[in-house]
mmCIF file of C-alpha atoms in Angstrom:
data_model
loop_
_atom_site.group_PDB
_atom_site.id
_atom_site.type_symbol
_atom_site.label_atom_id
_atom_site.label_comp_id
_atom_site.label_asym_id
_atom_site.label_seq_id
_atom_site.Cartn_x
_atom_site.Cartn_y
_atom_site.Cartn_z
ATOM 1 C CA UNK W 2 107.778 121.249 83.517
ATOM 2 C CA UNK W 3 105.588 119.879 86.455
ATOM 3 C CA UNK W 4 107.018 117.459 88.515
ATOM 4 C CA UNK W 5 105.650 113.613 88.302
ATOM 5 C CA UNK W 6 104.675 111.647 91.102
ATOM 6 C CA UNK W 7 105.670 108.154 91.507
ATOM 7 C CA UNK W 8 104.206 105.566 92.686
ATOM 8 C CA UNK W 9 105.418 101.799 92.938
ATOM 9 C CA UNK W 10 103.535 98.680 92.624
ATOM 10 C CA UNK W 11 104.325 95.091 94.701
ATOM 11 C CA UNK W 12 102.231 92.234 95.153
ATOM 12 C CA UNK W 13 102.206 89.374 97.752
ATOM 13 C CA UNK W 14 100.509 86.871 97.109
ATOM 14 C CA UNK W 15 98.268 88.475 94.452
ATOM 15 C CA UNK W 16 97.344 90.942 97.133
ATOM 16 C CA UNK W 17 98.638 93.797 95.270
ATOM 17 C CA UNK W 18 99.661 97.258 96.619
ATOM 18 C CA UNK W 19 101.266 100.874 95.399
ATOM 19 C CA UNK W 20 103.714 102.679 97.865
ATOM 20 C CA UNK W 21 103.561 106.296 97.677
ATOM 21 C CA UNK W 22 107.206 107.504 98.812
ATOM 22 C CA UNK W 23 106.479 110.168 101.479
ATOM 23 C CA UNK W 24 109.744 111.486 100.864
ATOM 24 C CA UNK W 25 109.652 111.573 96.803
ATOM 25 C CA UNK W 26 106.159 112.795 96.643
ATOM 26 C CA UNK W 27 104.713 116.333 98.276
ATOM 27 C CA UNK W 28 100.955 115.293 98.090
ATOM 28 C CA UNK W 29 98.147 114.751 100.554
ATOM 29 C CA UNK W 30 96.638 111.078 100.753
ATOM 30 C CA UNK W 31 92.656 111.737 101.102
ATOM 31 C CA UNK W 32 90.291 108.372 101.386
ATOM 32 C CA UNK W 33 89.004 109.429 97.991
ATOM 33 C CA UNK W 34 91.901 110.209 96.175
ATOM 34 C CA UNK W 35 93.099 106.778 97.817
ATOM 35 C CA UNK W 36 90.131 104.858 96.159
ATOM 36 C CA UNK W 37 89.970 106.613 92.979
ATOM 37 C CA UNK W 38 93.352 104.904 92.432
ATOM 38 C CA UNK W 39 92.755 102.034 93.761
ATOM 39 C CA UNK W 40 89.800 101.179 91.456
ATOM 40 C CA UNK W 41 90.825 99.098 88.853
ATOM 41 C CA UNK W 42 89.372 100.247 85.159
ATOM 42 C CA UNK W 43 89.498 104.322 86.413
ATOM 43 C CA UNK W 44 93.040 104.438 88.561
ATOM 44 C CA UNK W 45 96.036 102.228 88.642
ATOM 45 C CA UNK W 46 93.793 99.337 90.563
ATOM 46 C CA UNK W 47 95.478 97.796 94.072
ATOM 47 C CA UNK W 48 94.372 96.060 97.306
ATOM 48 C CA UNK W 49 95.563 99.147 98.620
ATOM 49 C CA UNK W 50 98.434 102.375 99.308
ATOM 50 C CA UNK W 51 100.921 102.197 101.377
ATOM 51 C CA UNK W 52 102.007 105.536 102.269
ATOM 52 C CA UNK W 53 105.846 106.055 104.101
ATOM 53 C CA UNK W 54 108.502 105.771 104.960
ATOM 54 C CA UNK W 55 106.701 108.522 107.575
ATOM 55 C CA UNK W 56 107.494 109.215 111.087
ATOM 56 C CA UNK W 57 105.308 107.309 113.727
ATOM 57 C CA UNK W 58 106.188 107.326 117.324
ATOM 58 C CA UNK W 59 109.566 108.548 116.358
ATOM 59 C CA UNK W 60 110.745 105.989 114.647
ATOM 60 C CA UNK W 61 110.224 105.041 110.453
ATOM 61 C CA UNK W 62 106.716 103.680 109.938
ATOM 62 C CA UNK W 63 103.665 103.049 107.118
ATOM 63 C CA UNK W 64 100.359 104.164 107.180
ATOM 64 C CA UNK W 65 97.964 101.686 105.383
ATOM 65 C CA UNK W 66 94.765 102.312 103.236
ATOM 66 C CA UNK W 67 92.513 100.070 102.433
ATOM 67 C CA UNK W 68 90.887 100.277 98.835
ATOM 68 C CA UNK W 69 87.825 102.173 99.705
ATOM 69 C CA UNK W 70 89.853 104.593 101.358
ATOM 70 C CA UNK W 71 90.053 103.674 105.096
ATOM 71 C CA UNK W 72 93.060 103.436 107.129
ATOM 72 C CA UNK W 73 94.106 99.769 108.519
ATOM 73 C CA UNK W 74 96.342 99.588 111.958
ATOM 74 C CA UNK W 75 97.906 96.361 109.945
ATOM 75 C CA UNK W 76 98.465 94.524 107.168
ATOM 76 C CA UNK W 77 100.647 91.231 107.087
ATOM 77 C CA UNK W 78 101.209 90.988 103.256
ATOM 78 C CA UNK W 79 101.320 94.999 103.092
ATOM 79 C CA UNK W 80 104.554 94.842 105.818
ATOM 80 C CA UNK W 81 106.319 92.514 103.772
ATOM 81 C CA UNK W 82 105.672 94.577 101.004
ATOM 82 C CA UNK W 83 107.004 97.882 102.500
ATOM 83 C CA UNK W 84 109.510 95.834 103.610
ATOM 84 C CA UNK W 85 110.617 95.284 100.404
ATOM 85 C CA UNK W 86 110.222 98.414 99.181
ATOM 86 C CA UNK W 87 112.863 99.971 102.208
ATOM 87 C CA UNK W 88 115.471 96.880 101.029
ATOM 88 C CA UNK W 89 114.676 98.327 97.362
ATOM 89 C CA UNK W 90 115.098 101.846 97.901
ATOM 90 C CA UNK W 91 117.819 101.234 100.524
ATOM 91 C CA UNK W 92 116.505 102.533 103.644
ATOM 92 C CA UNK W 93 117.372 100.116 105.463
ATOM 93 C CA UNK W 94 120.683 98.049 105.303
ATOM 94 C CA UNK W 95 120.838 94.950 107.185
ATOM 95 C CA UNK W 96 118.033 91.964 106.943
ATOM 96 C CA UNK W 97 116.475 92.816 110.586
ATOM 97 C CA UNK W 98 114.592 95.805 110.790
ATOM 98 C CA UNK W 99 111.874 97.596 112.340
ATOM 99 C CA UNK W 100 108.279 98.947 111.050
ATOM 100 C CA UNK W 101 106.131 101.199 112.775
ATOM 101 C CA UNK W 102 102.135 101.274 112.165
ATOM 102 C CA UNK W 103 99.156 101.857 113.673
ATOM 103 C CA UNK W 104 99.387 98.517 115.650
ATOM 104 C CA UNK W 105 102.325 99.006 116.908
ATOM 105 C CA UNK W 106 106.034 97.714 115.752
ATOM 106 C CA UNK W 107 106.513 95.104 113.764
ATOM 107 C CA UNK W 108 110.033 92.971 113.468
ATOM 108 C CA UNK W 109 110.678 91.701 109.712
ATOM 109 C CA UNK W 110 113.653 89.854 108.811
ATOM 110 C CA UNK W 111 114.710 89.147 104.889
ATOM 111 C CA UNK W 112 115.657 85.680 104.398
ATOM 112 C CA UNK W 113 116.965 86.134 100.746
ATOM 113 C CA UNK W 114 119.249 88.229 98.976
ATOM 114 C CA UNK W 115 116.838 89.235 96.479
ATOM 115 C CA UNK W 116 114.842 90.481 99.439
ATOM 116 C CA UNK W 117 111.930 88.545 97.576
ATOM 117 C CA UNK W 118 110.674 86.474 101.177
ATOM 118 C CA UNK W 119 110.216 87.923 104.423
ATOM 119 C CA UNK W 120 109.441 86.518 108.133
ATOM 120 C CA UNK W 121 107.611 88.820 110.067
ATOM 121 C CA UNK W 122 106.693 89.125 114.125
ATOM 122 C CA UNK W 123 102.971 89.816 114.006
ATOM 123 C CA UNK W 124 102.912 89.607 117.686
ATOM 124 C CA UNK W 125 100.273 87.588 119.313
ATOM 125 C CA UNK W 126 96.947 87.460 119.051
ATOM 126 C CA UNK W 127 93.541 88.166 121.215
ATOM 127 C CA UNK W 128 90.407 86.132 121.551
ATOM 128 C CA UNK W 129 89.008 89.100 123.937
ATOM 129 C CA UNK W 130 85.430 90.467 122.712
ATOM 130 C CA UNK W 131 86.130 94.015 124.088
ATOM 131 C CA UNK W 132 89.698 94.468 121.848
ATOM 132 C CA UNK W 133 88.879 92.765 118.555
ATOM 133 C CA UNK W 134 85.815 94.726 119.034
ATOM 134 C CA UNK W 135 82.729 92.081 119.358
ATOM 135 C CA UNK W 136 79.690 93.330 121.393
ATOM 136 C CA UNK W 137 78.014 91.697 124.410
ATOM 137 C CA UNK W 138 79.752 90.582 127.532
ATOM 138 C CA UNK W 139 83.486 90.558 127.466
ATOM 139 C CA UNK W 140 84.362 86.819 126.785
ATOM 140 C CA UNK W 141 86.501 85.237 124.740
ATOM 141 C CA UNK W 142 84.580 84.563 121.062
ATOM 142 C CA UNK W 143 84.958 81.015 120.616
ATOM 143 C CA UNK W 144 83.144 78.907 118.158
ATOM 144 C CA UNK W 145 80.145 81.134 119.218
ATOM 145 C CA UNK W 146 77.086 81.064 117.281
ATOM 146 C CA UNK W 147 76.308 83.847 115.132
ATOM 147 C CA UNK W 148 73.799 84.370 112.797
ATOM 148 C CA UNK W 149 74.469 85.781 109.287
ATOM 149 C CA UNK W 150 72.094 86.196 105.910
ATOM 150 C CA UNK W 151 69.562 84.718 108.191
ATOM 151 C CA UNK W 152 72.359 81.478 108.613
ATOM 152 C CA UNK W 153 73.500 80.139 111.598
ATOM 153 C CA UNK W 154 77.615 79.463 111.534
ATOM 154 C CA UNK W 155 80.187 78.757 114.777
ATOM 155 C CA UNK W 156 82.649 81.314 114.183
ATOM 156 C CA UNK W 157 86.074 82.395 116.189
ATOM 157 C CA UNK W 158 86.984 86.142 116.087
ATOM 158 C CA UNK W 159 90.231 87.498 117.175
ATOM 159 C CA UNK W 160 92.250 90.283 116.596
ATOM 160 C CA UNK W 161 96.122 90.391 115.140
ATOM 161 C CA UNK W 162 96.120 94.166 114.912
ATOM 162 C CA UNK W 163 92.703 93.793 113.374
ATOM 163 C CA UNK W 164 89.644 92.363 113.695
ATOM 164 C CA UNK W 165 88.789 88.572 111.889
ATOM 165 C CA UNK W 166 86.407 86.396 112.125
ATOM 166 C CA UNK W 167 86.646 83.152 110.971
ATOM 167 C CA UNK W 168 84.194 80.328 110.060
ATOM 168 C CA UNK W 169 85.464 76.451 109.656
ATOM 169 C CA UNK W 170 83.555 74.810 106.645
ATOM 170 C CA UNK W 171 83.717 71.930 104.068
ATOM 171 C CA UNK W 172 82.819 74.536 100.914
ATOM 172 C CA UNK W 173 85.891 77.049 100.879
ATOM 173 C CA UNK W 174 85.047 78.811 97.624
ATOM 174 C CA UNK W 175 85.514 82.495 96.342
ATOM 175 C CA UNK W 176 81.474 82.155 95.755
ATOM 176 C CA UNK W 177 81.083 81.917 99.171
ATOM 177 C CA UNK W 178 82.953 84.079 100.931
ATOM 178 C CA UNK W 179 81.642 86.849 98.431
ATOM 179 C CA UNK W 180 78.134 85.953 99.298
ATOM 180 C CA UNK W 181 78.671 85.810 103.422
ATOM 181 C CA UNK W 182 81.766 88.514 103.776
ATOM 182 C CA UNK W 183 79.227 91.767 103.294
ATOM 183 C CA UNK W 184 76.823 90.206 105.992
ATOM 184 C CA UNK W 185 79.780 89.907 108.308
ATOM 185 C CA UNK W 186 81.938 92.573 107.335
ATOM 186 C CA UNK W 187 78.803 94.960 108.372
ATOM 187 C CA UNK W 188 77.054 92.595 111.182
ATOM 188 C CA UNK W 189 75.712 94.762 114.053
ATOM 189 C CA UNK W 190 78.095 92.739 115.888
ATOM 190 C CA UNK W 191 81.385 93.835 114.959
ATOM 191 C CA UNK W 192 81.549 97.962 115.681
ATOM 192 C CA UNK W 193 84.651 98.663 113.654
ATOM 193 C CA UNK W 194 83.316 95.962 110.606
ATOM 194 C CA UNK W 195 84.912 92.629 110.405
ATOM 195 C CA UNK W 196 87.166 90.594 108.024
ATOM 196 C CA UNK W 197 86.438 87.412 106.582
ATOM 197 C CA UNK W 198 87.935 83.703 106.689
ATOM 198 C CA UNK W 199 86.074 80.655 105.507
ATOM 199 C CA UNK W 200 88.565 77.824 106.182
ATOM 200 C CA UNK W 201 89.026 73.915 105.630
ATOM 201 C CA UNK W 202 91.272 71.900 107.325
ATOM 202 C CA UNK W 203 93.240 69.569 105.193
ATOM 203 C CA UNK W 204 95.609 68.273 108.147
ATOM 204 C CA UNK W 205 97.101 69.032 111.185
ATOM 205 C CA UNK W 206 99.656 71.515 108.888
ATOM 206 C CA UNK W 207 97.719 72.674 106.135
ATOM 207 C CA UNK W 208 94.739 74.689 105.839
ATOM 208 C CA UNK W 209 92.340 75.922 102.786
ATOM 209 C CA UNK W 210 91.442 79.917 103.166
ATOM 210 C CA UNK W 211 89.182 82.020 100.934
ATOM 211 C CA UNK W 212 88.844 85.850 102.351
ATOM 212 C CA UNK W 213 86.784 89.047 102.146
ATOM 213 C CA UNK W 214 88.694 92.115 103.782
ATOM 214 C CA UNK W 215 86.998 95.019 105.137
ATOM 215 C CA UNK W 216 87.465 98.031 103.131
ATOM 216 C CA UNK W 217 88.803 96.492 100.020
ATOM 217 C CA UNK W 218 85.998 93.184 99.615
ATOM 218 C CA UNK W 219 87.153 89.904 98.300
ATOM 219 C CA UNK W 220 90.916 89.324 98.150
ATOM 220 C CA UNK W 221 93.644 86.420 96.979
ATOM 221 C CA UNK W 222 95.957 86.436 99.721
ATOM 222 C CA UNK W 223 95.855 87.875 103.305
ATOM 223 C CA UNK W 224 98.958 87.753 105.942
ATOM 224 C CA UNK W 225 96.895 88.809 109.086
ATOM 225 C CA UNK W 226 93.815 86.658 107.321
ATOM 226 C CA UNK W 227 96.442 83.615 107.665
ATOM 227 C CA UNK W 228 97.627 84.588 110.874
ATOM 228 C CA UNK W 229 94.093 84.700 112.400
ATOM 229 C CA UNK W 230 92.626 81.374 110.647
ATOM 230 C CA UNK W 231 96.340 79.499 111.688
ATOM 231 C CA UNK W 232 95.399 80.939 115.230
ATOM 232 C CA UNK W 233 91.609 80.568 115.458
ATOM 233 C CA UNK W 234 92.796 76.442 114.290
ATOM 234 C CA UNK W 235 95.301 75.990 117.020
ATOM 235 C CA UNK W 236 93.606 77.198 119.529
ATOM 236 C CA UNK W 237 90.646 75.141 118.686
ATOM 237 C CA UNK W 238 93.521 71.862 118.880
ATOM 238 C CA UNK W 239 93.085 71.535 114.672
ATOM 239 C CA UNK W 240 96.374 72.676 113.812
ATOM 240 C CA UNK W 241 99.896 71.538 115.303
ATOM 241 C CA UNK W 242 102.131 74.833 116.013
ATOM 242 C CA UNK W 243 103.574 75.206 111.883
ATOM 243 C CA UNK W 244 100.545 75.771 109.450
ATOM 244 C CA UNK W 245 100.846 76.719 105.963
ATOM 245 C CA UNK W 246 97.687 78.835 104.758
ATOM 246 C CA UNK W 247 97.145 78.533 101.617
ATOM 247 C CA UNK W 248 94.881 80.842 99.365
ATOM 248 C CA UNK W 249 94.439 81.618 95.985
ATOM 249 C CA UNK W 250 97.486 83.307 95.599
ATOM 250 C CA UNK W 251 100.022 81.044 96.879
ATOM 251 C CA UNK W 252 100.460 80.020 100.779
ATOM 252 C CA UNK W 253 102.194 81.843 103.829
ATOM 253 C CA UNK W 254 103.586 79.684 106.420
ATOM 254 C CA UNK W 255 102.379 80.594 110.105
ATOM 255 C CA UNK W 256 104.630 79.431 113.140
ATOM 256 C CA UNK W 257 103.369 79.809 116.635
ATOM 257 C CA UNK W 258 105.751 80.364 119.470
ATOM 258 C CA UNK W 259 104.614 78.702 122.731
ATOM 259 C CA UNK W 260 104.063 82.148 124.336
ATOM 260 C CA UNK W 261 101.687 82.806 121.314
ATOM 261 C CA UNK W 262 103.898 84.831 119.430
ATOM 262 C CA UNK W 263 103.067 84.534 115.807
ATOM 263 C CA UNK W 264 105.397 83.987 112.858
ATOM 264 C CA UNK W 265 104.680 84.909 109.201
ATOM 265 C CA UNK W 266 106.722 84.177 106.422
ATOM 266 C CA UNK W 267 105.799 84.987 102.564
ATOM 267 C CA UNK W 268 107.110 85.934 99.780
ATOM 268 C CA UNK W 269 106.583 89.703 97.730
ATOM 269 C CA UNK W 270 107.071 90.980 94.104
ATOM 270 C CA UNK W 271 108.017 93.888 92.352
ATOM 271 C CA UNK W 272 105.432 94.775 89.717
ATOM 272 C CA UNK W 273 106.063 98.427 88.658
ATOM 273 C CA UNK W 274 107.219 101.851 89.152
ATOM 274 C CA UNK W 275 104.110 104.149 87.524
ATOM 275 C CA UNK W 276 104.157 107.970 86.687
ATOM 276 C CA UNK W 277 100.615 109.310 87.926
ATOM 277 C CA UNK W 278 98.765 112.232 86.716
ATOM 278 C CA UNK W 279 98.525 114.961 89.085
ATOM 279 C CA UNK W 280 95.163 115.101 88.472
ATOM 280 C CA UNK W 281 94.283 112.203 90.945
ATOM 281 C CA UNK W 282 95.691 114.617 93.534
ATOM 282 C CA UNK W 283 94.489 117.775 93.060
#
């Protein structure tokens, strides 16, 4: 009898993922085994894998894959989902723990006992052309003009880990971020591709978000999406320093230390645990 691999599904948000246990599982992730099962209708379907817990740095971390197959440094709803998952599975004991990825550490803390809603530390953020990348001079990319489709917009880009750029309007709609996020995702621009905000400010707490994330196209809920648009708002003296973000999925609260630090809090869902056919790995 041939052994099964398991894979688990959470969503945050509607921004669905499967974690492949590293320590359950003896396969290989490959970007287009990691897309095969990602597509909805031919694999499982998800936002994305996240594959650990695997050593990083020495200490327990996640690698995470966007749909198409690429690696992200970062996700925000994907680290409260492997946080989850390590609560779940009991790797961790306590409600303060540590995450390694690709963008370095990230502190989550469990604020429930059903380990259902998470605040994380995202860390802070960087306006700084040369590290979200953005070509041209090194300057900090605000409200700069850029132009799109042939369309002019004022956009902020920043990085949280990765690279956002974000674009204040009155028409926040999943039509048009689906029209304008390929033009930015793959603007000459941004070397390492770009995701997407198109925001509205309701007041100085609340603000509308519709997203399109590089390497997985348009999505319901984003952590470092709300993280950037909170940030790209405060710094442009829109937002007060508490900001809920709310998307089509549901809303993730943002506080912003006064040293910049950023906050996120959210909540996550257990979906699934799924037998897969070994076929999608050999």
């Amino acid at each position: 009898m041939r052994d099964s691999i398991v894979m688990t599904k959470y969503q945050g948000l509607g921004n669905d993922y499967l974690v492949l246990d590293a320590n359950k599982n003896r396969v290989q992730l490959a970007g287009k085994k990691v897309a095969l099962l990602c597509q909805r209708g031919f694999g499982l379907g998800a936002d994305g894998i996240l594959y650990g817990p695997v050593e990083i740095n020495g200490k327990m971390g996640v690698h995470i894959f966007n749909s198409d197959g690429s690696e992200s440094a970062i996700s925000g709803n994907g680290v409260r989902i492997f946080a989850k998952y390590l609560m779940d599975q009991e790797y961790v004991k306590g409600p303060k723990f540590d995450i390694e990825t690709l963008a370095g550490t990230i502190h989550v803390e469990c604020l429930n006992a059903r380990a259902t809603e998470f605040r994380v530390n995202m860390g802070k953020a960087s306006f700084l052309s040369r590290e979200i990348p953005v070509t041209g001079e090194v300057r900090e990319v605000i409200n700069e003009t850029f132009t799109f489709n042939g369309e002019e917009y004022k956009a902020t880009c920043l990085t949280v880990g990765n690279p956002h750029c974000i674009i204040f309007t009155d028409n926040v709609s999943k039509e048009m971020v689906t029209k304008l996020g390929p033009y930015v995702e793959n603007a000459d621009e941004f070397p390492e591709r770009m995701n997407l905000q198109i925001c509205r400010q309701i007041d100085k707490g609340n603000l509308d978000i519709e997203i399109w994330e590089r390497g997985s196209g348009y999505t319901r809920a984003s952590g470092t999406g709300s993280c950037a648009a909170a940030m790209a708002a405060y710094r442009l003296g829109m937002m007060e320093n508490r900001i809920n973000v709310n998307q089509p999925g549901g809303m993730i609260q943002i506080d912003i230390h006064e040293d910049g630090t950023i906050y996120m809090t959210g909540t996550v869902g257990y979906i699934a645990d799924v037998s897969v056919a070994e076929s999608f790995f050999s």
